[in-house]
Each structure stands twice: as C-alpha cells, then as structure tokens.
Tab-separated table of C-alpha atoms in Angstrom:
chain	number	residue	atom	x	y	z
F	1	UNK	CA	-23.918	-24.091	8.793
F	2	UNK	CA	-20.493	-22.406	8.627
F	3	UNK	CA	-18.316	-22.971	5.586
F	4	UNK	CA	-15.239	-25.190	5.907
F	5	UNK	CA	-12.841	-22.370	5.005
F	6	UNK	CA	-10.376	-24.770	3.415
F	7	UNK	CA	-9.185	-22.369	0.715
F	8	UNK	CA	-8.818	-18.609	1.324
F	9	UNK	CA	-10.360	-16.455	-1.391
F	10	UNK	CA	-11.052	-12.927	-0.208
F	11	UNK	CA	-9.012	-10.261	1.536
F	12	UNK	CA	-11.012	-10.997	4.676
F	13	UNK	CA	-10.099	-14.703	4.465
F	14	UNK	CA	-6.397	-13.839	4.405
F	15	UNK	CA	-6.913	-11.292	7.186
F	16	UNK	CA	-8.292	-13.982	9.507
F	17	UNK	CA	-5.338	-16.275	8.809
F	18	UNK	CA	-2.872	-13.433	9.317
F	19	UNK	CA	-4.491	-12.597	12.660
F	20	UNK	CA	-3.936	-16.156	13.844
F	21	UNK	CA	-0.353	-16.387	12.599
F	22	UNK	CA	1.085	-13.037	13.669
F	23	UNK	CA	2.062	-11.733	17.104
F	24	UNK	CA	-0.675	-9.332	18.161
F	25	UNK	CA	1.353	-6.134	17.913
F	26	UNK	CA	2.400	-6.929	14.337
F	27	UNK	CA	-1.126	-7.789	13.242
F	28	UNK	CA	-2.494	-4.595	14.758
F	29	UNK	CA	0.206	-2.606	12.983
F	30	UNK	CA	-1.182	-3.831	9.642
F	31	UNK	CA	-4.814	-3.774	10.633
F	32	UNK	CA	-5.140	-0.567	12.636
F	33	UNK	CA	-5.741	3.076	11.842
F	34	UNK	CA	-5.658	6.451	13.526
F	35	UNK	CA	-7.667	7.440	16.602
F	36	UNK	CA	-11.125	5.791	16.540
F	37	UNK	CA	-10.509	4.328	13.056
F	38	UNK	CA	-13.544	6.071	11.554
F	39	UNK	CA	-11.832	6.784	8.220
F	40	UNK	CA	-10.400	3.278	8.116
F	41	UNK	CA	-13.950	1.890	8.251
F	42	UNK	CA	-15.294	4.480	5.795
F	43	UNK	CA	-12.640	3.543	3.267
F	44	UNK	CA	-14.211	0.085	3.054
F	45	UNK	CA	-17.890	0.823	3.635
F	46	UNK	CA	-18.155	3.771	1.230
F	47	UNK	CA	-17.486	1.463	-1.711
F	48	UNK	CA	-20.968	0.071	-1.070
F	49	UNK	CA	-22.447	3.460	-1.968
F	50	UNK	CA	-21.478	2.835	-5.579
F	51	UNK	CA	-23.364	0.031	-7.293
F	52	UNK	CA	-22.461	-1.492	-10.639
F	53	UNK	CA	-25.179	-1.093	-13.284
F	54	UNK	CA	-25.930	-4.497	-14.724
F	55	UNK	CA	-26.277	-4.591	-18.495
F	56	UNK	CA	-27.051	-7.923	-20.184
F	57	UNK	CA	-27.207	-9.477	-23.631
F	58	UNK	CA	-23.907	-8.009	-24.781
F	59	UNK	CA	-21.076	-9.894	-26.476
F	60	UNK	CA	-18.642	-10.250	-23.567
F	61	UNK	CA	-16.828	-13.335	-24.828
F	62	UNK	CA	-13.502	-11.481	-24.833
F	63	UNK	CA	-13.220	-9.552	-21.555
F	64	UNK	CA	-9.674	-8.198	-21.099
F	65	UNK	CA	-8.346	-6.710	-17.835
F	66	UNK	CA	-5.026	-5.531	-19.311
F	67	UNK	CA	-4.208	-1.834	-19.106
F	68	UNK	CA	-1.332	0.581	-18.530
F	69	UNK	CA	-0.411	2.168	-15.201
F	70	UNK	CA	1.853	5.218	-15.302
F	71	UNK	CA	3.155	4.145	-18.685
F	72	UNK	CA	3.755	0.474	-17.848
F	73	UNK	CA	1.719	-2.480	-19.082
F	74	UNK	CA	-0.256	-4.307	-16.394
F	75	UNK	CA	-2.459	-7.392	-16.516
F	76	UNK	CA	-4.813	-5.786	-14.009
F	77	UNK	CA	-5.320	-2.136	-12.954
F	78	UNK	CA	-3.790	-2.881	-9.571
F	79	UNK	CA	-0.415	-2.139	-7.980
F	80	UNK	CA	0.904	-3.450	-4.678
F	81	UNK	CA	1.223	-0.375	-2.478
F	82	UNK	CA	4.268	0.329	-0.298
F	83	UNK	CA	3.822	-1.236	3.145
F	84	UNK	CA	6.350	-0.455	5.847
F	85	UNK	CA	7.890	-3.224	7.960
F	86	UNK	CA	6.285	-5.928	5.820
F	87	UNK	CA	9.307	-8.166	6.211
F	88	UNK	CA	8.158	-8.676	9.798
F	89	UNK	CA	4.928	-10.322	8.604
F	90	UNK	CA	6.543	-13.045	6.485
F	91	UNK	CA	10.105	-14.093	5.774
F	92	UNK	CA	11.628	-11.426	3.458
F	93	UNK	CA	8.062	-10.494	2.557
F	94	UNK	CA	8.892	-7.692	0.155
F	95	UNK	CA	10.914	-10.049	-2.031
F	96	UNK	CA	8.072	-12.587	-1.937
F	97	UNK	CA	5.560	-9.910	-2.900
F	98	UNK	CA	7.751	-8.733	-5.775
F	99	UNK	CA	7.852	-12.274	-7.157
F	100	UNK	CA	4.062	-12.536	-6.852
F	101	UNK	CA	3.568	-9.164	-8.551
F	102	UNK	CA	5.866	-10.220	-11.400
F	103	UNK	CA	3.895	-13.419	-11.885
F	104	UNK	CA	0.595	-11.524	-11.781
F	105	UNK	CA	1.901	-8.903	-14.199
F	106	UNK	CA	1.274	-5.893	-11.937
F	107	UNK	CA	3.552	-3.217	-10.413
F	108	UNK	CA	5.112	-3.580	-6.971
F	109	UNK	CA	6.043	-0.515	-4.899
F	110	UNK	CA	8.740	-0.838	-2.237
F	111	UNK	CA	8.477	1.230	0.940
F	112	UNK	CA	11.297	3.393	2.267
F	113	UNK	CA	10.878	1.551	5.588
F	114	UNK	CA	10.835	-1.955	4.141
F	115	UNK	CA	12.820	-4.750	5.738
F	116	UNK	CA	14.229	-5.851	2.370
F	117	UNK	CA	16.450	-3.274	0.699
F	118	UNK	CA	16.210	-1.878	-2.809
F	119	UNK	CA	19.161	-4.021	-3.798
F	120	UNK	CA	17.661	-7.229	-2.388
F	121	UNK	CA	14.309	-6.711	-4.125
F	122	UNK	CA	16.094	-5.923	-7.390
F	123	UNK	CA	17.656	-9.396	-7.372
F	124	UNK	CA	14.196	-10.987	-7.696
F	125	UNK	CA	13.987	-10.224	-11.427
F	126	UNK	CA	14.834	-7.681	-14.104
F	127	UNK	CA	11.244	-6.425	-14.120
F	128	UNK	CA	11.249	-2.808	-12.886
F	129	UNK	CA	9.510	-1.949	-9.634
F	130	UNK	CA	8.384	1.308	-8.031
F	131	UNK	CA	9.971	2.948	-5.002
F	132	UNK	CA	8.194	5.032	-2.363
F	133	UNK	CA	9.932	7.855	-0.538
F	134	UNK	CA	9.160	10.610	1.979
F	135	UNK	CA	10.680	14.074	2.036
F	136	UNK	CA	13.275	13.784	4.800
F	137	UNK	CA	14.927	16.656	6.627
F	138	UNK	CA	18.315	15.532	5.343
F	139	UNK	CA	18.012	16.200	1.612
F	140	UNK	CA	21.333	14.461	0.989
F	141	UNK	CA	19.697	11.214	2.112
F	142	UNK	CA	16.872	11.835	-0.352
F	143	UNK	CA	19.377	12.362	-3.172
F	144	UNK	CA	21.365	9.263	-2.262
F	145	UNK	CA	18.300	7.035	-2.012
F	146	UNK	CA	17.049	8.268	-5.361
F	147	UNK	CA	20.446	7.436	-6.828
F	148	UNK	CA	20.328	3.940	-5.353
F	149	UNK	CA	16.821	3.413	-6.672
F	150	UNK	CA	17.807	4.511	-10.170
F	151	UNK	CA	20.884	2.278	-10.132
F	152	UNK	CA	18.757	-0.846	-9.537
F	153	UNK	CA	16.320	-0.001	-12.317
F	154	UNK	CA	13.586	1.972	-10.565
F	155	UNK	CA	12.030	4.459	-12.978
F	156	UNK	CA	8.807	5.270	-11.104
F	157	UNK	CA	8.917	7.147	-7.810
F	158	UNK	CA	5.937	7.198	-5.446
F	159	UNK	CA	6.299	10.231	-3.214
F	160	UNK	CA	4.112	10.260	-0.109
F	161	UNK	CA	3.018	13.731	0.962
F	162	UNK	CA	0.552	13.088	3.797
F	163	UNK	CA	3.065	12.246	6.530
F	164	UNK	CA	4.369	15.636	7.618
F	165	UNK	CA	3.546	14.413	11.113
F	166	UNK	CA	2.742	10.862	12.197
F	167	UNK	CA	-0.893	10.094	12.989
F	168	UNK	CA	-1.846	8.897	16.446
F	169	UNK	CA	-2.462	5.163	16.104
F	170	UNK	CA	-3.950	3.967	19.353
F	171	UNK	CA	-3.437	0.260	18.661
F	172	UNK	CA	0.313	0.837	18.325
F	173	UNK	CA	0.310	2.801	21.580
F	174	UNK	CA	-1.618	0.114	23.451
F	175	UNK	CA	0.722	-2.578	22.108
F	176	UNK	CA	3.841	-0.680	23.106
F	177	UNK	CA	5.135	-0.256	19.553
F	178	UNK	CA	5.052	3.507	20.020
F	179	UNK	CA	6.923	3.218	23.312
F	180	UNK	CA	5.813	3.786	26.885
F	181	UNK	CA	5.452	0.150	27.938
F	182	UNK	CA	7.158	-1.063	31.095
F	183	UNK	CA	9.367	-4.132	31.351
F	184	UNK	CA	6.427	-6.521	31.794
F	185	UNK	CA	4.569	-4.901	28.890
F	186	UNK	CA	7.578	-5.182	26.608
F	187	UNK	CA	7.927	-8.843	27.578
F	188	UNK	CA	4.239	-9.528	26.864
F	189	UNK	CA	4.245	-7.778	23.484
F	190	UNK	CA	7.656	-9.154	22.547
F	191	UNK	CA	9.119	-12.459	23.653
F	192	UNK	CA	5.931	-13.883	25.204
F	193	UNK	CA	3.874	-13.046	22.129
F	194	UNK	CA	6.568	-14.470	19.848
F	195	UNK	CA	6.727	-17.721	21.809
F	196	UNK	CA	2.970	-18.101	21.496
F	197	UNK	CA	3.357	-18.000	17.707
F	198	UNK	CA	6.077	-20.628	17.179
F	199	UNK	CA	5.697	-20.909	13.406
F	200	UNK	CA	6.140	-17.171	13.013
F	201	UNK	CA	9.042	-17.258	15.455
F	202	UNK	CA	10.941	-19.851	13.431
F	203	UNK	CA	10.048	-18.765	9.908
F	204	UNK	CA	10.209	-14.991	10.348
F	205	UNK	CA	11.749	-14.298	13.720
F	206	UNK	CA	14.756	-16.559	13.178
F	207	UNK	CA	15.000	-17.394	9.467
F	208	UNK	CA	13.807	-13.975	8.306
F	209	UNK	CA	16.661	-11.933	9.783
F	210	UNK	CA	17.954	-9.264	9.638
F	211	UNK	CA	14.942	-7.324	10.952
F	212	UNK	CA	16.157	-3.840	10.140
F	213	UNK	CA	15.055	-1.214	7.634
F	214	UNK	CA	17.200	-2.367	4.744
F	215	UNK	CA	17.079	0.925	2.859
F	216	UNK	CA	18.291	2.952	5.841
F	217	UNK	CA	21.140	0.845	7.224
F	218	UNK	CA	23.869	3.075	5.844
F	219	UNK	CA	22.244	6.227	7.209
F	220	UNK	CA	21.715	5.041	10.801
F	221	UNK	CA	24.535	2.535	11.337
F	222	UNK	CA	24.352	2.931	15.121
F	223	UNK	CA	20.789	1.609	15.250
F	224	UNK	CA	20.492	-2.055	16.159
F	225	UNK	CA	16.719	-2.498	16.494
F	226	UNK	CA	13.475	-1.533	14.776
F	227	UNK	CA	12.485	0.930	17.543
F	228	UNK	CA	15.757	2.801	17.026
F	229	UNK	CA	15.179	2.918	13.259
F	230	UNK	CA	11.579	4.023	13.831
F	231	UNK	CA	12.759	6.854	16.065
F	232	UNK	CA	15.232	8.029	13.415
F	233	UNK	CA	12.657	7.870	10.614
F	234	UNK	CA	10.056	9.813	12.588
F	235	UNK	CA	12.647	12.440	13.493
F	236	UNK	CA	13.394	12.819	9.771
F	237	UNK	CA	9.819	13.561	8.659
F	238	UNK	CA	9.866	17.214	7.640
F	239	UNK	CA	6.741	19.223	8.586
F	240	UNK	CA	8.057	22.256	6.707
F	241	UNK	CA	7.700	20.618	3.281
F	242	UNK	CA	5.726	22.541	0.651
F	243	UNK	CA	5.010	22.111	-3.048
F	244	UNK	CA	8.259	23.965	-3.754
F	245	UNK	CA	10.081	20.921	-2.387
F	246	UNK	CA	8.194	18.718	-4.837
F	247	UNK	CA	9.357	20.995	-7.643
F	248	UNK	CA	12.920	20.495	-6.352
F	249	UNK	CA	12.333	16.745	-6.364
F	250	UNK	CA	11.003	16.872	-9.911
F	251	UNK	CA	14.189	18.638	-10.903
F	252	UNK	CA	16.446	15.821	-9.698
F	253	UNK	CA	14.278	12.782	-10.574
F	254	UNK	CA	14.249	11.876	-14.254
F	255	UNK	CA	11.674	9.104	-14.074
F	256	UNK	CA	7.928	9.046	-13.540
F	257	UNK	CA	6.704	10.855	-10.421
F	258	UNK	CA	3.571	9.795	-8.552
F	259	UNK	CA	2.325	12.000	-5.703
F	260	UNK	CA	0.484	9.888	-3.134
F	261	UNK	CA	-1.782	11.348	-0.478
F	262	UNK	CA	-4.143	13.930	-1.984
F	263	UNK	CA	-7.827	14.195	-1.056
F	264	UNK	CA	-8.900	17.486	-2.610
F	265	UNK	CA	-8.965	18.918	-6.143
F	266	UNK	CA	-6.813	21.804	-4.919
F	267	UNK	CA	-4.012	19.529	-3.708
F	268	UNK	CA	-4.284	17.401	-6.843
F	269	UNK	CA	-3.882	20.571	-8.906
F	270	UNK	CA	-0.817	21.591	-6.887
F	271	UNK	CA	0.701	18.163	-7.459
F	272	UNK	CA	0.243	18.473	-11.211
F	273	UNK	CA	1.620	22.013	-11.228
F	274	UNK	CA	4.679	20.727	-9.332
F	275	UNK	CA	5.411	18.193	-12.060
F	276	UNK	CA	3.609	15.003	-11.031
F	277	UNK	CA	2.823	12.482	-13.759
F	278	UNK	CA	0.165	10.876	-11.581
F	279	UNK	CA	-1.586	11.354	-8.248
F	280	UNK	CA	-2.916	8.814	-5.784
F	281	UNK	CA	-6.118	9.789	-4.010
F	282	UNK	CA	-5.327	8.511	-0.547
F	283	UNK	CA	-5.761	9.107	3.177
F	284	UNK	CA	-2.883	6.780	4.065
F	285	UNK	CA	-5.250	3.898	4.700
F	286	UNK	CA	-6.974	5.804	7.495
F	287	UNK	CA	-3.727	5.884	9.449
F	288	UNK	CA	-3.208	9.649	9.603
F	289	UNK	CA	-6.089	12.118	10.136
F	290	UNK	CA	-9.124	10.217	11.343
F	291	UNK	CA	-12.522	11.466	10.213
F	292	UNK	CA	-11.461	12.698	6.768
F	293	UNK	CA	-13.211	11.566	3.616
F	294	UNK	CA	-12.807	8.055	2.341
F	295	UNK	CA	-10.632	7.826	-0.746
F	296	UNK	CA	-13.410	6.501	-2.977
F	297	UNK	CA	-15.712	9.383	-1.966
F	298	UNK	CA	-12.991	11.935	-2.744
F	299	UNK	CA	-12.096	10.391	-6.112
F	300	UNK	CA	-14.862	11.711	-8.435
F	301	UNK	CA	-14.265	15.404	-7.702
F	302	UNK	CA	-10.519	15.039	-8.293
F	303	UNK	CA	-11.068	13.096	-11.510
F	304	UNK	CA	-13.450	15.773	-12.767
F	305	UNK	CA	-11.052	18.567	-11.865
F	306	UNK	CA	-7.939	17.082	-13.484
F	307	UNK	CA	-9.773	16.034	-16.672
F	308	UNK	CA	-6.961	13.844	-18.010
F	309	UNK	CA	-4.101	16.248	-17.240
F	310	UNK	CA	-2.504	13.610	-14.995
F	311	UNK	CA	-3.125	9.963	-14.332
F	312	UNK	CA	-5.234	9.279	-11.240
F	313	UNK	CA	-4.979	6.271	-8.983
F	314	UNK	CA	-6.504	5.674	-5.558
F	315	UNK	CA	-5.942	3.526	-2.503
F	316	UNK	CA	-7.749	2.831	0.733
F	317	UNK	CA	-10.506	0.283	1.280
F	318	UNK	CA	-10.017	-1.708	-1.929
F	319	UNK	CA	-10.827	-5.291	-0.995
F	320	UNK	CA	-11.926	-6.960	-4.246
F	321	UNK	CA	-11.916	-6.875	-8.000
F	322	UNK	CA	-15.392	-5.378	-7.829
F	323	UNK	CA	-13.909	-2.463	-5.874
F	324	UNK	CA	-11.279	-2.050	-8.608
F	325	UNK	CA	-14.116	-1.890	-11.149
F	326	UNK	CA	-15.924	0.752	-9.062
F	327	UNK	CA	-12.794	2.871	-8.703
F	328	UNK	CA	-12.111	2.776	-12.432
F	329	UNK	CA	-15.685	3.763	-13.240
F	330	UNK	CA	-15.312	6.752	-10.932
F	331	UNK	CA	-12.179	8.022	-12.655
F	332	UNK	CA	-9.152	6.039	-11.448
F	333	UNK	CA	-6.872	4.406	-13.991
F	334	UNK	CA	-6.003	1.883	-11.311
F	335	UNK	CA	-5.745	1.249	-7.594
F	336	UNK	CA	-3.029	0.511	-5.079
F	337	UNK	CA	-3.683	-2.100	-2.402
F	338	UNK	CA	-1.806	-2.301	0.885
F	339	UNK	CA	-3.525	-4.267	3.634
F	340	UNK	CA	-4.870	-7.003	1.305
F	341	UNK	CA	-1.428	-8.023	0.076
F	342	UNK	CA	0.040	-7.647	3.562
F	343	UNK	CA	-2.616	-10.022	4.937
F	344	UNK	CA	-2.009	-12.449	2.074
F	345	UNK	CA	1.773	-12.528	2.407
F	346	UNK	CA	1.470	-13.006	6.172
F	347	UNK	CA	-0.982	-15.849	5.651
F	348	UNK	CA	0.436	-17.721	2.655
F	349	UNK	CA	3.545	-15.900	1.412
F	350	UNK	CA	4.106	-15.423	-2.310
F	351	UNK	CA	1.419	-17.989	-3.132
F	352	UNK	CA	-1.122	-16.083	-1.064
F	353	UNK	CA	-0.447	-12.785	-2.808
F	354	UNK	CA	-0.636	-14.391	-6.259
F	355	UNK	CA	-3.851	-16.252	-5.398
F	356	UNK	CA	-5.449	-13.070	-4.093
F	357	UNK	CA	-4.567	-11.231	-7.304
F	358	UNK	CA	-6.067	-14.058	-9.334
F	359	UNK	CA	-9.262	-13.697	-7.280
F	360	UNK	CA	-9.267	-9.933	-7.946
F	361	UNK	CA	-8.935	-10.615	-11.681
F	362	UNK	CA	-11.825	-13.118	-11.679
F	363	UNK	CA	-14.034	-10.704	-9.750
F	364	UNK	CA	-13.228	-7.879	-12.117
F	365	UNK	CA	-13.958	-10.031	-15.164
F	366	UNK	CA	-17.401	-10.843	-13.773
F	367	UNK	CA	-18.112	-7.184	-12.987
F	368	UNK	CA	-17.031	-6.122	-16.469
F	369	UNK	CA	-18.934	-8.869	-18.265
F	370	UNK	CA	-22.193	-8.269	-16.427
F	371	UNK	CA	-21.982	-4.527	-17.010
F	372	UNK	CA	-21.205	-4.892	-20.710
F	373	UNK	CA	-17.559	-3.734	-20.659
F	374	UNK	CA	-14.998	-5.860	-22.488
F	375	UNK	CA	-11.937	-3.703	-21.763
F	376	UNK	CA	-10.691	-1.633	-18.853
F	377	UNK	CA	-10.900	1.477	-21.028
F	378	UNK	CA	-14.539	0.569	-21.693
F	379	UNK	CA	-15.470	0.986	-18.026
F	380	UNK	CA	-17.123	4.404	-17.718
F	381	UNK	CA	-19.187	6.359	-15.176
F	382	UNK	CA	-22.250	4.922	-16.916
F	383	UNK	CA	-21.318	1.533	-15.437
F	384	UNK	CA	-21.878	2.736	-11.897
F	385	UNK	CA	-24.636	4.434	-9.903
F	386	UNK	CA	-24.447	6.170	-6.539
F	387	UNK	CA	-26.813	4.931	-3.850
F	388	UNK	CA	-28.046	7.617	-1.450
C-alpha cells in the first residue's frame, strides 16, 4: 500500500512536489545534467558504496552536529550551494533560502546568476553569507562585483573553476532554454507551460518579478530578458583562465577564498598553491563533463593528498544527513547542497528548506549515535567502510 505522502521529508519528496509545481523547462534546468547524465547518477549512487560501521553500547546521550566551516560556526556541516536562476523556482527564492539558512544556522552561498541581487539578499539579516563568482573576461566586472560583495558584508568568496566552457545539457536544448526552438516551441515551453501551472504563474511569474539576474543588471543594462542575460554571461566565461588568474584574484580579495570544482589531487594542490583557504571537490553537479568521477569517489584521494593544508568540502549527490556523515568520514569538513534546497524552495519555500535541513540534522544524529561518534570532529574514516 502506498504511503499517504502528507508531509515531505526527503530530498526526493521535495523533488516530486517541485516537478508538479514548476513549468517543465524550469524543473529540468534544476534536475538535469550533461549529455547522458551518467555522472549525475553516479554522484548519488556512489554514496551507497560507502557504508557506515555500526558501533553500539557507547554513551551517545550528547550527540552534537555543530562544527566550523571555513572559519564560521555552523549548526550542521552543510552549506547551501550557489544555484543559478533560483528565483525562477519560487518567489525571490534566494532571499527565502537565506532566511532558512539563517534559521538553520548554516552558510548560504549566492550565485553570480541569481535572480535576487547581493544587496537584496543582504537585507534579509546581518548574518554574513558567501558569494560565488566566475572568472569573467572583463576583469573590471570581477573587481566591481567583489567590491559590491564586500560592501554588503560578504567575507567568503566561492570561486568556480570548472566552467571554462558550458557543458552540453540536452534537457535544456530539448526544452528550448538553450535556443533553437521555433515559434510554436517557444510558446509551448513558455506561455502554454506557464498557464498550465497557475500557482507558479501567479506566485513567481507575476509576484516574483523582476526576473533578471540581479547581480548583473548594471553590466548589461540593454538586456531585458533571461535569454539575453544568459547569452551575455556565457560570452563572458573565459576559457583562457589559469591558476595565475587565481593568484591575481587572491591578491585583490581579502576574505576567505574557496575554490570550487576540483576532482584531482593535482588540481587541489594547484588551488592551495594559488592561495585557496578551502577547496570543494565537485563536478558541477554532473552538469559539465559527463562520465567523470563522482565527487564522493574523488574525495578520499584529495583529502589524503592535502593532509590538512586546506579545508576540504564536497558537493554533488548529497541527498541526506547520512550522506553528510559519509562525506565527513571520507575527509570533508562539510558539504554543499544544491538540488536538494532548490527542490525544497520550489516545493515549500523557506519552510521547505528549513524542514529539509532539520531532516538532515536528525539523520546525521542517528548516523553519529549508531556509529559511536558524539561530535562532528569525532567522525573518522573508521566510521565508514567501502563496499566493493
């Protein structure tokens, strides 16, 4: 007998609700990956290769999930990852997610291509948030955006390095987001799809305006639609970037620097040598080069290589508090989650994101208690075993 599904609990529960609520093209933008989506699936399935080692009859009456992430206190070793265009999934979604993150006591990272601007998100509270940026061809834009971020209290920069070129995402092509659709196709993916989702149309489509990349408005004032902003952003991605550019960035950014998008010990080493305080083991959620290693499979070798010389986080495939536990046991100080919070905000707004984080915390407490760990720092490789 199927369950009643009255109260969403897991990332998958929120995903199903988001799929019902969102126009198809928007849902597929969150949900999809590159090419055949092999890496996207591996990111999730490879977590099952690592099993927690149950250890009983320990005093676990005081399990504590508090920790620090890149120098900041956090109630859970989780940060909300930057998700582009998230303000199209719920009304002013980035601001809602920031409020949820504040309430949960975890970091929130704002995307360069967010709908809500740095300034709008900063009005949510005085609690600092992180900002994610790409290396753009126009370095003056990079300087100006860093200045804006600093002026609103951002002290931690997440710099994404795995987007020198944009991955081929077939779902976006089929839906017309990447262009190429005729008039009938644009009508089907646009107005017709919006009209078939009336609650989204009213709450987000009408009440959630303006639907522009808030952080870029002053740089592309002639753009009047998301496709025009998308075209500008993609034209600004710089395929000539090297680690020397990261050294330049380190020279002009006085806060913490996180390099996101490394999958090998060699690249992690280069990030540290360029001045990174932390690295994020990541394949961009399987949205770039399909077929590469899952993030969780790549994590142990990087953790062993760096040996505490920089903080290590990971993202990609994290769907539960048990996954957070696994990642920490394999060498990550914490994880970043993207799709889970995007599903949750699309499904239930701020309340959904907060409820999902509470579920993550409960799941992590159980995993810690039944493996004999009472603190995040007490989770070690001995708490996990690899299944062949």
